[in-house]
Short mmCIF file of N, CA and C in Angstrom, two decimals:
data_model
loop_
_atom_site.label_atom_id
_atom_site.label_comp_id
_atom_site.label_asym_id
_atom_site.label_seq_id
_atom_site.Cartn_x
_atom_site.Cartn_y
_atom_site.Cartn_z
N UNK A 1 141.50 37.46 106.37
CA UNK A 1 142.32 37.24 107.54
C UNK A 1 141.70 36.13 108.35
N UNK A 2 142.39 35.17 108.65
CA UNK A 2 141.90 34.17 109.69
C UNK A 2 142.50 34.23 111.14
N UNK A 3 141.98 34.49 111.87
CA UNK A 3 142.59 34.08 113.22
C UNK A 3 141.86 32.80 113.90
N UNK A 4 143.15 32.40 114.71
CA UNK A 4 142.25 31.15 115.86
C UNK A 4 143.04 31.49 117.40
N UNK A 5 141.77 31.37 117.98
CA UNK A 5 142.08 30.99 119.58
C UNK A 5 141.29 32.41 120.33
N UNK A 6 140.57 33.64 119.39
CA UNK A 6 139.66 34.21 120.32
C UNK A 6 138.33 34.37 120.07
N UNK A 7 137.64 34.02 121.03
CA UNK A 7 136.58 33.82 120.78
C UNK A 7 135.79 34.94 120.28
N UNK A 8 136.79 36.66 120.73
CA UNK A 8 136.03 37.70 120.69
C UNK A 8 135.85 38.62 118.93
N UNK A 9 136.59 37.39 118.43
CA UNK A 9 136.43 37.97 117.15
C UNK A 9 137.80 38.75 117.04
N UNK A 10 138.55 38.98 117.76
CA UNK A 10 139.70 39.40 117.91
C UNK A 10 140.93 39.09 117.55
N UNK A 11 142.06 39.63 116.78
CA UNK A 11 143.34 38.39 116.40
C UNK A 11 143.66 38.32 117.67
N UNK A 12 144.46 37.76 118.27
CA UNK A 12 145.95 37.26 119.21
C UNK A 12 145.38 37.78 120.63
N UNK A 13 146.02 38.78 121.29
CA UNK A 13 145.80 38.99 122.65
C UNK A 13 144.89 40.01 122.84
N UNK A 14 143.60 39.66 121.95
CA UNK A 14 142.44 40.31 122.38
C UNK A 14 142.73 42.50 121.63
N UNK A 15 143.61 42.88 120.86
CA UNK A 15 143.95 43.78 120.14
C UNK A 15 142.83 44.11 119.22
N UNK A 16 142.43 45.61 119.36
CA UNK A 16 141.34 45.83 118.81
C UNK A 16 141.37 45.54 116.80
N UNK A 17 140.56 45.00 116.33
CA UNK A 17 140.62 44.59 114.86
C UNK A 17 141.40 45.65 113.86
N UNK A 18 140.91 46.97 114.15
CA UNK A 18 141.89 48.00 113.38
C UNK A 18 143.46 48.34 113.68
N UNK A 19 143.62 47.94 114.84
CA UNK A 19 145.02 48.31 115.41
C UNK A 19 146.21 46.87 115.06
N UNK A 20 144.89 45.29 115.11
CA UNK A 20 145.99 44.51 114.07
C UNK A 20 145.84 44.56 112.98
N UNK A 21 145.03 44.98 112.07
CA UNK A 21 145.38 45.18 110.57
C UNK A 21 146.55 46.18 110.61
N UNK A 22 146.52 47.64 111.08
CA UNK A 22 147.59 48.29 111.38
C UNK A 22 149.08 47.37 111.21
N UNK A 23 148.59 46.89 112.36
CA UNK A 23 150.17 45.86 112.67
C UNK A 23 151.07 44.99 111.53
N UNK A 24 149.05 44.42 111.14
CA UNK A 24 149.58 43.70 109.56
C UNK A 24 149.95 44.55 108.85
N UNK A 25 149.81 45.66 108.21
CA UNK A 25 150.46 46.55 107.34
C UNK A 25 151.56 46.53 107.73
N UNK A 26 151.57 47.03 108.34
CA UNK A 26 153.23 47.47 108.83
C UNK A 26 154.13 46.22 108.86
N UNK A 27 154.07 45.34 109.13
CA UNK A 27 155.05 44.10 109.32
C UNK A 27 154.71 43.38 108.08
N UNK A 28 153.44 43.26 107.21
CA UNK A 28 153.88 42.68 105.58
C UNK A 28 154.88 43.85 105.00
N UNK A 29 154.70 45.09 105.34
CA UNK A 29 155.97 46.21 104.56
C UNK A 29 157.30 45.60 104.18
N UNK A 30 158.03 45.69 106.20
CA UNK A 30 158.66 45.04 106.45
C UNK A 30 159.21 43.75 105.88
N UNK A 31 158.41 42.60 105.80
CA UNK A 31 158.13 41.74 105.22
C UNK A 31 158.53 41.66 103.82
N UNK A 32 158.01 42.47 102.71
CA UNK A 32 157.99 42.81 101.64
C UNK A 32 159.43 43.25 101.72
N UNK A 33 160.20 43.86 102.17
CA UNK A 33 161.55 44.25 102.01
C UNK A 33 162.66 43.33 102.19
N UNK A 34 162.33 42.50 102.86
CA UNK A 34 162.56 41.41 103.33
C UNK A 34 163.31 39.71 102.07
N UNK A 35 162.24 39.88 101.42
CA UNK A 35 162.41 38.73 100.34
C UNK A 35 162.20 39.02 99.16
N UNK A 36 162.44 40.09 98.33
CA UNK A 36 162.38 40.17 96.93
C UNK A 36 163.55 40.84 96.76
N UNK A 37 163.93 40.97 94.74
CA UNK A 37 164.37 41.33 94.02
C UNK A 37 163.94 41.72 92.75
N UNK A 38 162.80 42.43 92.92
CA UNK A 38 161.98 42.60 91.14
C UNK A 38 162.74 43.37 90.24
N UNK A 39 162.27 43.34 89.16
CA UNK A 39 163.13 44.30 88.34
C UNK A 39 162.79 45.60 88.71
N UNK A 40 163.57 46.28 88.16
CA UNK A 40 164.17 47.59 88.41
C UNK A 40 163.53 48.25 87.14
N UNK A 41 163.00 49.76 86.95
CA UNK A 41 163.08 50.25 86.06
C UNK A 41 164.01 51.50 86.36
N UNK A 42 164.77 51.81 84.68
CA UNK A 42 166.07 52.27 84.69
C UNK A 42 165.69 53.91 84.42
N UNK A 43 166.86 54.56 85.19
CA UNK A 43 166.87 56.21 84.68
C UNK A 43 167.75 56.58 83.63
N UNK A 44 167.89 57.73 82.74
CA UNK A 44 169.08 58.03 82.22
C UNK A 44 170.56 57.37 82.16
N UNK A 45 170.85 57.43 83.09
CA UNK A 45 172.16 56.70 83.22
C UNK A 45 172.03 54.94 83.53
N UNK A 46 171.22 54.32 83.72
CA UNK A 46 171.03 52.89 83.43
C UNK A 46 171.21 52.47 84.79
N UNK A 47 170.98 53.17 86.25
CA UNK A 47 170.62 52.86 86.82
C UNK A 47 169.51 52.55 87.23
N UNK A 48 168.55 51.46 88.22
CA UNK A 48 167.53 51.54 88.97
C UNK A 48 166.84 52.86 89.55
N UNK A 49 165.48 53.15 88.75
CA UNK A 49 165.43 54.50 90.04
C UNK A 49 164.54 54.26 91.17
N UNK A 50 164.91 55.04 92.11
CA UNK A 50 163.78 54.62 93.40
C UNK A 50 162.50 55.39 93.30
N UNK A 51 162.32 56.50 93.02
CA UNK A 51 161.10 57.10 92.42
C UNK A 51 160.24 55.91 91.58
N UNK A 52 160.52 55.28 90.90
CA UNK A 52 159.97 54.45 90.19
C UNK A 52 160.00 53.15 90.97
N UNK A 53 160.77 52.58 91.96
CA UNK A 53 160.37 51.79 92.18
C UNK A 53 159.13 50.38 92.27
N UNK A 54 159.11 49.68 91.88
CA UNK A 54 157.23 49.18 92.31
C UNK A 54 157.57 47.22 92.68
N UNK A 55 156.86 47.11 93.55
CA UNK A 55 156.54 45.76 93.55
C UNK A 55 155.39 45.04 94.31
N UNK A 56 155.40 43.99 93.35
CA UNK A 56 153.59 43.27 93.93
C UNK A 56 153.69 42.17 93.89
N UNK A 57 152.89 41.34 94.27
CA UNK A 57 152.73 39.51 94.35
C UNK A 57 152.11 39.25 96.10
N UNK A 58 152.15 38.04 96.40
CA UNK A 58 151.30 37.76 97.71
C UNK A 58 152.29 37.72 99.13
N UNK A 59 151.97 38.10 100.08
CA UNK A 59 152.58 37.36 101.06
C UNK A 59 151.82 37.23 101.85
N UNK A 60 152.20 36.28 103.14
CA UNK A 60 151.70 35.64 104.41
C UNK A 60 152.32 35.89 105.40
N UNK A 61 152.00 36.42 106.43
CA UNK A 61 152.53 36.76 108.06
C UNK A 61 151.98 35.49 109.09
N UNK A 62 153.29 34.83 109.40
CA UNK A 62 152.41 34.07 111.07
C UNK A 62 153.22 34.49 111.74
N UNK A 63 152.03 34.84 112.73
CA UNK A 63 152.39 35.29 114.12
C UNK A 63 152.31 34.15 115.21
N UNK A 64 153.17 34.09 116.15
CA UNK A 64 153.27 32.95 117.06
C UNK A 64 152.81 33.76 118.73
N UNK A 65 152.12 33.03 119.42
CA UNK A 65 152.52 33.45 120.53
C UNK A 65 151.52 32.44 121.45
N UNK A 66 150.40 33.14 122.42
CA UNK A 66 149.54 32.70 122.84
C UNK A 66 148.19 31.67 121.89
N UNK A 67 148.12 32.66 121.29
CA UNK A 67 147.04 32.27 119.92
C UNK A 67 147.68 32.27 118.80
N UNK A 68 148.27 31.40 117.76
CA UNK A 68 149.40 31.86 116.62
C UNK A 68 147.84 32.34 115.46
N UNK A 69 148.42 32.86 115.03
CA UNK A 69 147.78 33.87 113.83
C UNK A 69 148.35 33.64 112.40
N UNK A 70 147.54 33.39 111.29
CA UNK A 70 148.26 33.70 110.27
C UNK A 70 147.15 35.00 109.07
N UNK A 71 148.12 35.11 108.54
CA UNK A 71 147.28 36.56 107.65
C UNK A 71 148.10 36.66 106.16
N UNK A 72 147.51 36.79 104.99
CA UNK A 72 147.86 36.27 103.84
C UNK A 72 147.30 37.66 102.58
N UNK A 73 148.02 38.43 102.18
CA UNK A 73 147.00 39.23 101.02
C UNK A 73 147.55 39.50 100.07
N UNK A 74 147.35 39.78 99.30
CA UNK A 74 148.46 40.36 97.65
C UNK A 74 148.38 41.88 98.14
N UNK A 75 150.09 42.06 97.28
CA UNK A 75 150.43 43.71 97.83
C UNK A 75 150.79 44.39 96.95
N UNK A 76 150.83 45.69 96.88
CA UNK A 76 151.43 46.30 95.86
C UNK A 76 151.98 47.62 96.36
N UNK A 77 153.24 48.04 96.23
CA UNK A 77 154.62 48.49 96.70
C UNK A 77 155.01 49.74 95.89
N UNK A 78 154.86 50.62 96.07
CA UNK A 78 155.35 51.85 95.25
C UNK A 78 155.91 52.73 95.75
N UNK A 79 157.41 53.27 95.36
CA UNK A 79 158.16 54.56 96.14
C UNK A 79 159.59 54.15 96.49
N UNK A 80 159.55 54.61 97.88
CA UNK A 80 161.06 54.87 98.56
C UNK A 80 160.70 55.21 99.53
N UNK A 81 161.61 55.08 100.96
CA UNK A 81 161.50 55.70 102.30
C UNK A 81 161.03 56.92 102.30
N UNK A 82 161.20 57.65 101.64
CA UNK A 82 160.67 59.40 101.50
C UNK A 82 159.79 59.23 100.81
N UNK A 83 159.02 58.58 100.34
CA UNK A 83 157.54 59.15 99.47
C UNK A 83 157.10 57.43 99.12
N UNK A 84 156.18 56.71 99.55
CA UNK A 84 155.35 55.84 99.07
C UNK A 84 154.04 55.30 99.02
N UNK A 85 153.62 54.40 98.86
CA UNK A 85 152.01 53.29 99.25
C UNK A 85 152.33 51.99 99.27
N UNK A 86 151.40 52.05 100.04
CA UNK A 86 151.44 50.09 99.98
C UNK A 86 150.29 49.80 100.01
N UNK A 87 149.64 48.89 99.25
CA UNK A 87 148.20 48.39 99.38
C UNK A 87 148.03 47.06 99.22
N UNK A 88 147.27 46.58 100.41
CA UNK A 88 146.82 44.63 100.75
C UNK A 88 145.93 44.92 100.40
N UNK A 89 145.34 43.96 99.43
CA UNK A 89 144.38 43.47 99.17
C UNK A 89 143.91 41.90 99.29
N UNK A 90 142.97 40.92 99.28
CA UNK A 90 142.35 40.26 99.94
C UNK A 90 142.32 39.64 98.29
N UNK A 91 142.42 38.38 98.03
CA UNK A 91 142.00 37.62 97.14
C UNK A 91 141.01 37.68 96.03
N UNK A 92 140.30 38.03 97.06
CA UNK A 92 138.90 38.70 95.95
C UNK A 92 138.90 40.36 95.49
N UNK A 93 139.97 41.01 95.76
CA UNK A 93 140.37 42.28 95.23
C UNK A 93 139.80 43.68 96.23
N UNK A 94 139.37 43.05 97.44
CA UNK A 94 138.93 44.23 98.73
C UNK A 94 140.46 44.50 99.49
N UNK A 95 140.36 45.66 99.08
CA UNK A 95 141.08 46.49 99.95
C UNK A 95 141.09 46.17 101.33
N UNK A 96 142.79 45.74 102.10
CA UNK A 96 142.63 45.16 103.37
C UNK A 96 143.06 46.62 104.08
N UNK A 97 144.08 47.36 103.84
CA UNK A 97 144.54 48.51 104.11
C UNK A 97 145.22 49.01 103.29
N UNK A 98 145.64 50.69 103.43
CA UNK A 98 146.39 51.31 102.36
C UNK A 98 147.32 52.18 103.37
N UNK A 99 148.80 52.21 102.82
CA UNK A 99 149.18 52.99 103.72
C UNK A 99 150.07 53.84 102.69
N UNK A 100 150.19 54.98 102.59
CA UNK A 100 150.52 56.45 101.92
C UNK A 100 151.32 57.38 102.73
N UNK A 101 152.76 57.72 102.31
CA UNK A 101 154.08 58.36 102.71
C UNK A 101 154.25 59.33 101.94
N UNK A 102 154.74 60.45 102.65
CA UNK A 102 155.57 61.31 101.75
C UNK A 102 155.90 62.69 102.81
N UNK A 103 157.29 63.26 102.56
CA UNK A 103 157.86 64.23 103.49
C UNK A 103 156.82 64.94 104.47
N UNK A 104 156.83 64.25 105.66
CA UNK A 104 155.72 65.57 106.55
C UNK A 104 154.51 64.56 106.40
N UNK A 105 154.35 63.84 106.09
CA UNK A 105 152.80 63.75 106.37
C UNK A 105 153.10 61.74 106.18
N UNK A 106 152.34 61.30 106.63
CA UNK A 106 152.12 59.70 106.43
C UNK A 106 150.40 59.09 106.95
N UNK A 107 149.60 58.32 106.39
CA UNK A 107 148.48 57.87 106.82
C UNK A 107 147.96 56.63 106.79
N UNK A 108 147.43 55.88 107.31
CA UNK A 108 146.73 54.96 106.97
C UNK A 108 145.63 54.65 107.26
N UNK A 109 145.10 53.92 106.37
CA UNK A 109 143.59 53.43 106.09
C UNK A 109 143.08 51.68 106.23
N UNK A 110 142.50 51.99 107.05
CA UNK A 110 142.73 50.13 107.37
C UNK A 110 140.48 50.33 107.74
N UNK A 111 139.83 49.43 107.06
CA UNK A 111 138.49 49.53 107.07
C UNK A 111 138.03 51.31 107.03
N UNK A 112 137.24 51.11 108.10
CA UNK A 112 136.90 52.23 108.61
C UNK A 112 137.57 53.54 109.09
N UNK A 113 138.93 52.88 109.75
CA UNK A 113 139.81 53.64 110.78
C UNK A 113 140.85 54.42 109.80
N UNK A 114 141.27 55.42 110.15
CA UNK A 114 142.35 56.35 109.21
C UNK A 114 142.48 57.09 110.58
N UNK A 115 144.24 57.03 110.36
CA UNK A 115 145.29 57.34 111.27
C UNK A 115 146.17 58.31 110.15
N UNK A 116 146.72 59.21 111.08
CA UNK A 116 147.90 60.00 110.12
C UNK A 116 149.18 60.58 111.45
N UNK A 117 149.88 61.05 110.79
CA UNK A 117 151.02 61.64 111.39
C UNK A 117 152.32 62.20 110.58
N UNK A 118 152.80 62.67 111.01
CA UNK A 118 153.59 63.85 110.19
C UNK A 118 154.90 62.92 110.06
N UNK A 119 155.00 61.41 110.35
CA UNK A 119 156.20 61.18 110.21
C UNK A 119 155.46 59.71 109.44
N UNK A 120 156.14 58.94 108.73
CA UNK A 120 155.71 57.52 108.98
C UNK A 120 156.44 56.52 110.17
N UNK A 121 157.38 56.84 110.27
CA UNK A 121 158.45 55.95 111.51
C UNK A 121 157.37 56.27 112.83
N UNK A 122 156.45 57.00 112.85
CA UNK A 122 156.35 57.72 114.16
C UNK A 122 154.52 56.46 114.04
N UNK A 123 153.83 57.08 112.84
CA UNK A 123 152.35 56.42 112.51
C UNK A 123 152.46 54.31 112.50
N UNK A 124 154.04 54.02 112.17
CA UNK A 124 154.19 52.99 112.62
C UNK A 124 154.09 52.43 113.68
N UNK A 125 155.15 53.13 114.27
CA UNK A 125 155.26 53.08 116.09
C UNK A 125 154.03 53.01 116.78
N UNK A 126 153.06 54.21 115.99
CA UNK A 126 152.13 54.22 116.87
C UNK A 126 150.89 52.95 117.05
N UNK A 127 150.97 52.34 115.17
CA UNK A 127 150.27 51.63 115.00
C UNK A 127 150.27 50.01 115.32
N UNK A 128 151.56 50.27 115.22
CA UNK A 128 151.55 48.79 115.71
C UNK A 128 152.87 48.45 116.97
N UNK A 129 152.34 49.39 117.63
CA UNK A 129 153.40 49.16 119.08
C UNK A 129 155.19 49.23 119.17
N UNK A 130 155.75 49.02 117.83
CA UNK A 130 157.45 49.03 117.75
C UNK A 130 157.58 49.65 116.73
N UNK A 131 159.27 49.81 116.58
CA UNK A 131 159.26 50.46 114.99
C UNK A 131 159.60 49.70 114.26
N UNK A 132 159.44 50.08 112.94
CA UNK A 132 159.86 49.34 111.61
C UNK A 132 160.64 50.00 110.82
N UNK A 133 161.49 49.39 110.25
CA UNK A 133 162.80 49.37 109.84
C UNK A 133 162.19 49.93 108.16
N UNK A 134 161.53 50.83 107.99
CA UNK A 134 161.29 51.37 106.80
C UNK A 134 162.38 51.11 105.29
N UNK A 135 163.94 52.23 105.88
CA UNK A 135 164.42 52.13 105.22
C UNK A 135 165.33 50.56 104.78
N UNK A 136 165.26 49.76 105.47
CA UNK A 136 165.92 48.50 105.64
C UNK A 136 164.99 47.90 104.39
N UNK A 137 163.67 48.20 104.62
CA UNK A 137 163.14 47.08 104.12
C UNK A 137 162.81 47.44 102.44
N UNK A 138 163.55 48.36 102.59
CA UNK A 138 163.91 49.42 100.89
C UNK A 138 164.87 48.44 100.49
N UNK A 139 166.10 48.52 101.10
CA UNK A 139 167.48 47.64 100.90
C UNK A 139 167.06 46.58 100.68
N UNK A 140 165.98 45.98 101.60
CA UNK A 140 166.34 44.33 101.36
C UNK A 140 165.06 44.36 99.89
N UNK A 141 164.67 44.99 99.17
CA UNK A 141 163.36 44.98 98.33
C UNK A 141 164.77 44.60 96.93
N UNK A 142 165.83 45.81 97.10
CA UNK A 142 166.53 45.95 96.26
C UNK A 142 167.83 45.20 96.28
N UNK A 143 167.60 43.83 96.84
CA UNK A 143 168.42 42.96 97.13
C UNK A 143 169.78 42.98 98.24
N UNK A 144 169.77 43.98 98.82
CA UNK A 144 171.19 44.26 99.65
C UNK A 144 170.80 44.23 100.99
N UNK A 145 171.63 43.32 101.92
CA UNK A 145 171.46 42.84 103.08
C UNK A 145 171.16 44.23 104.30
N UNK A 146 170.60 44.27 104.93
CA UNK A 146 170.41 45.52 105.79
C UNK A 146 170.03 45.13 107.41
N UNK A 147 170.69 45.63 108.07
CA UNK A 147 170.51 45.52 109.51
C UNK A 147 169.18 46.07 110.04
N UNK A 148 168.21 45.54 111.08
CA UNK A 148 167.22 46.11 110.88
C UNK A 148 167.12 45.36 112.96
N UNK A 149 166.98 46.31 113.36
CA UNK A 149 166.84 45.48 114.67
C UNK A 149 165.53 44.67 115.24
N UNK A 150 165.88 43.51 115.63
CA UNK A 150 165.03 42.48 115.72
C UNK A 150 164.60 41.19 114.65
N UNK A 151 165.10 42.22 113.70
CA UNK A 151 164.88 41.33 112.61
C UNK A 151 165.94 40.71 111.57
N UNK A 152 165.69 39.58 110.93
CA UNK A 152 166.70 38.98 109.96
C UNK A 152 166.09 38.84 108.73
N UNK A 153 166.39 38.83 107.57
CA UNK A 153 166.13 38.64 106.28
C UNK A 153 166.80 37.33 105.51
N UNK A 154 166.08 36.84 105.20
CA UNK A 154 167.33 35.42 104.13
C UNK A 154 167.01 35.91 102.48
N UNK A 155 167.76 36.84 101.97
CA UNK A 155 167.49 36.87 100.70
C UNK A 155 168.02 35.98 99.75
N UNK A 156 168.21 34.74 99.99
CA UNK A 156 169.26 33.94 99.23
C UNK A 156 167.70 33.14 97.93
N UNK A 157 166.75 33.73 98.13
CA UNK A 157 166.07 33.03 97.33
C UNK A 157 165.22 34.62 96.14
N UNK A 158 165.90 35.70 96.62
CA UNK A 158 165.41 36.71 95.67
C UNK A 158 165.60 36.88 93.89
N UNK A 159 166.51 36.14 94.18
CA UNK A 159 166.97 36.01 92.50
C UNK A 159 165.28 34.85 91.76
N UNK A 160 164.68 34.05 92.89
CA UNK A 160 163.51 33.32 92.06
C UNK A 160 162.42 33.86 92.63
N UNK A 161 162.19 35.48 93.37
CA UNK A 161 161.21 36.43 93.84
C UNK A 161 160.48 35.29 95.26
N UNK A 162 161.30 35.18 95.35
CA UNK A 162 160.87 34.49 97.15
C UNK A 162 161.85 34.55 98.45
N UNK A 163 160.97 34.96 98.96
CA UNK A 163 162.15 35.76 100.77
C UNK A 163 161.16 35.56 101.74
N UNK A 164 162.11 35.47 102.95
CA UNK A 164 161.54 35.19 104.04
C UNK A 164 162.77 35.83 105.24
N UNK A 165 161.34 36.95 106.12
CA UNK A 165 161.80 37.48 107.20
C UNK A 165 161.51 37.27 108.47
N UNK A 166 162.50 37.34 109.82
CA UNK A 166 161.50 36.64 110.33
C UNK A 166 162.31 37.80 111.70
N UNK A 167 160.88 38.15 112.40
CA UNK A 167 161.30 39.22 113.64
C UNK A 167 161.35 38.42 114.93
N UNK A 168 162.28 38.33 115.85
CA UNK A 168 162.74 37.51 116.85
C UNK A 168 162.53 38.58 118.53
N UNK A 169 162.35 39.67 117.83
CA UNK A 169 162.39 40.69 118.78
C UNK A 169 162.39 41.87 118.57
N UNK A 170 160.53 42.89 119.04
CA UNK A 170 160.47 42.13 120.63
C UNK A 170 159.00 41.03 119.87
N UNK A 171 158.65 40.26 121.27
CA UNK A 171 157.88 39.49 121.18
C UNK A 171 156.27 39.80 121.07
N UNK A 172 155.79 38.85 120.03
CA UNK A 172 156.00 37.26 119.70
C UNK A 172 156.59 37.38 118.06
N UNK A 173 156.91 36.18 118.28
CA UNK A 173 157.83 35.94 117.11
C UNK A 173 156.72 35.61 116.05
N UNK A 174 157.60 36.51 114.91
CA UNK A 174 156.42 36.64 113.18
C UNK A 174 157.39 36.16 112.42
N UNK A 175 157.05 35.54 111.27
CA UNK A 175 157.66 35.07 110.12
C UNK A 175 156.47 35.63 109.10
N UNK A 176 157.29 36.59 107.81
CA UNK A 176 156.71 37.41 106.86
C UNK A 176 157.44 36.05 105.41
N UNK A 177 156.49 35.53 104.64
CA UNK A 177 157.40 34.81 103.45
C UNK A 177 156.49 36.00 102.55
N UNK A 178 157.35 36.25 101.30
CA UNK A 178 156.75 37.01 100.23
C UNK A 178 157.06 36.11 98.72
N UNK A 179 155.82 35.92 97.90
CA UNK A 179 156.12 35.44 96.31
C UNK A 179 155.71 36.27 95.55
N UNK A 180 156.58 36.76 94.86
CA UNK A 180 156.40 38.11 93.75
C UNK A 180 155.58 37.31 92.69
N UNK A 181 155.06 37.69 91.68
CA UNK A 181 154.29 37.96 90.20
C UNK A 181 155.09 39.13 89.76
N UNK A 182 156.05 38.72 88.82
CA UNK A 182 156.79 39.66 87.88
C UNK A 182 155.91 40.01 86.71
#
């Protein structure tokens, strides 16, 4: 992770280091739902299943505001709104955070710090100040446009595993781009 503009070792407006990795989890998710279309693996009937779901490759978050921020890790995507993980990892293969879903319970692990709560919509909220559009960012993973407040998606580039989301509100304004590895 690189930040510029605090001196305290701190990203953006001085936010304690575990509470913006938090943030970063949560908004590469987002992010991640945002600009892909990976393949699908099929059930019985030759549909996509969401149980099986999975997707991975890199993305980058900049954040704009006082101090603009940018933050960059490879991810890997497993589940559905009711039961998943997500895990950033760092170039050199260190674990940046992990975050783990499923009915009743949700947690995350970011360094040192581990947070939980019985909801994930709720361990979001808490973690990184707003909510996130969980199930939206299911839809937009699986190519279909989804309303998500604050935020917009351009999936017009998912068919070559590249998307870009970008949250306008509330403030400061983030732009999430994601490039899959099929």
């Amino acid at each position: 992770m690189r930040s510029t503009g605090s001196a305290a070792g701190r990203p953006g407006d001085g936010l304690p280091l575990g509470r913006w990795m938090a943030w970063l989890a949560l908004a590469c998710m987002l992010w991640l739902t945002g600009c892909a279309q990976p393949p699908r693996a099929a059930t019985a009937s030759g549909t996509p299943s969401a149980a099986s779901a999975s997707w991975s490759g890199r993305l980058s978050l900049q954040v704009e505001g006082q101090a603009s921020q940018s933050f960059s890790a490879l991810f890997d995507l497993q589940g559905n709104p009711g039961k998943g993980e997500l895990v950033l990892t760092s170039p050199l293969g260190n674990t940046l955070a992990r975050l783990h879903w499923e009915d009743g319970r949700a947690q995350l692990l970011t360094g040192q710090e581990k947070r939980e709560s019985t909801s994930l919509d709720e361990l979001l909220r808490e973690a990184t100040g707003t909510a996130i559009p969980v199930a939206a960012i299911f839809e937009w993973l699986n190519g279909n446009q989804a309303t998500a407040t604050g935020w917009q998606a351009d999936l017009s580039g998912s068919a070559d595993g590249r998307l870009v989301a970008r949250r306008h509100d509330p403030s400061p304004e983030a732009t999430l781009r994601i490039a899959f590895s099929r």
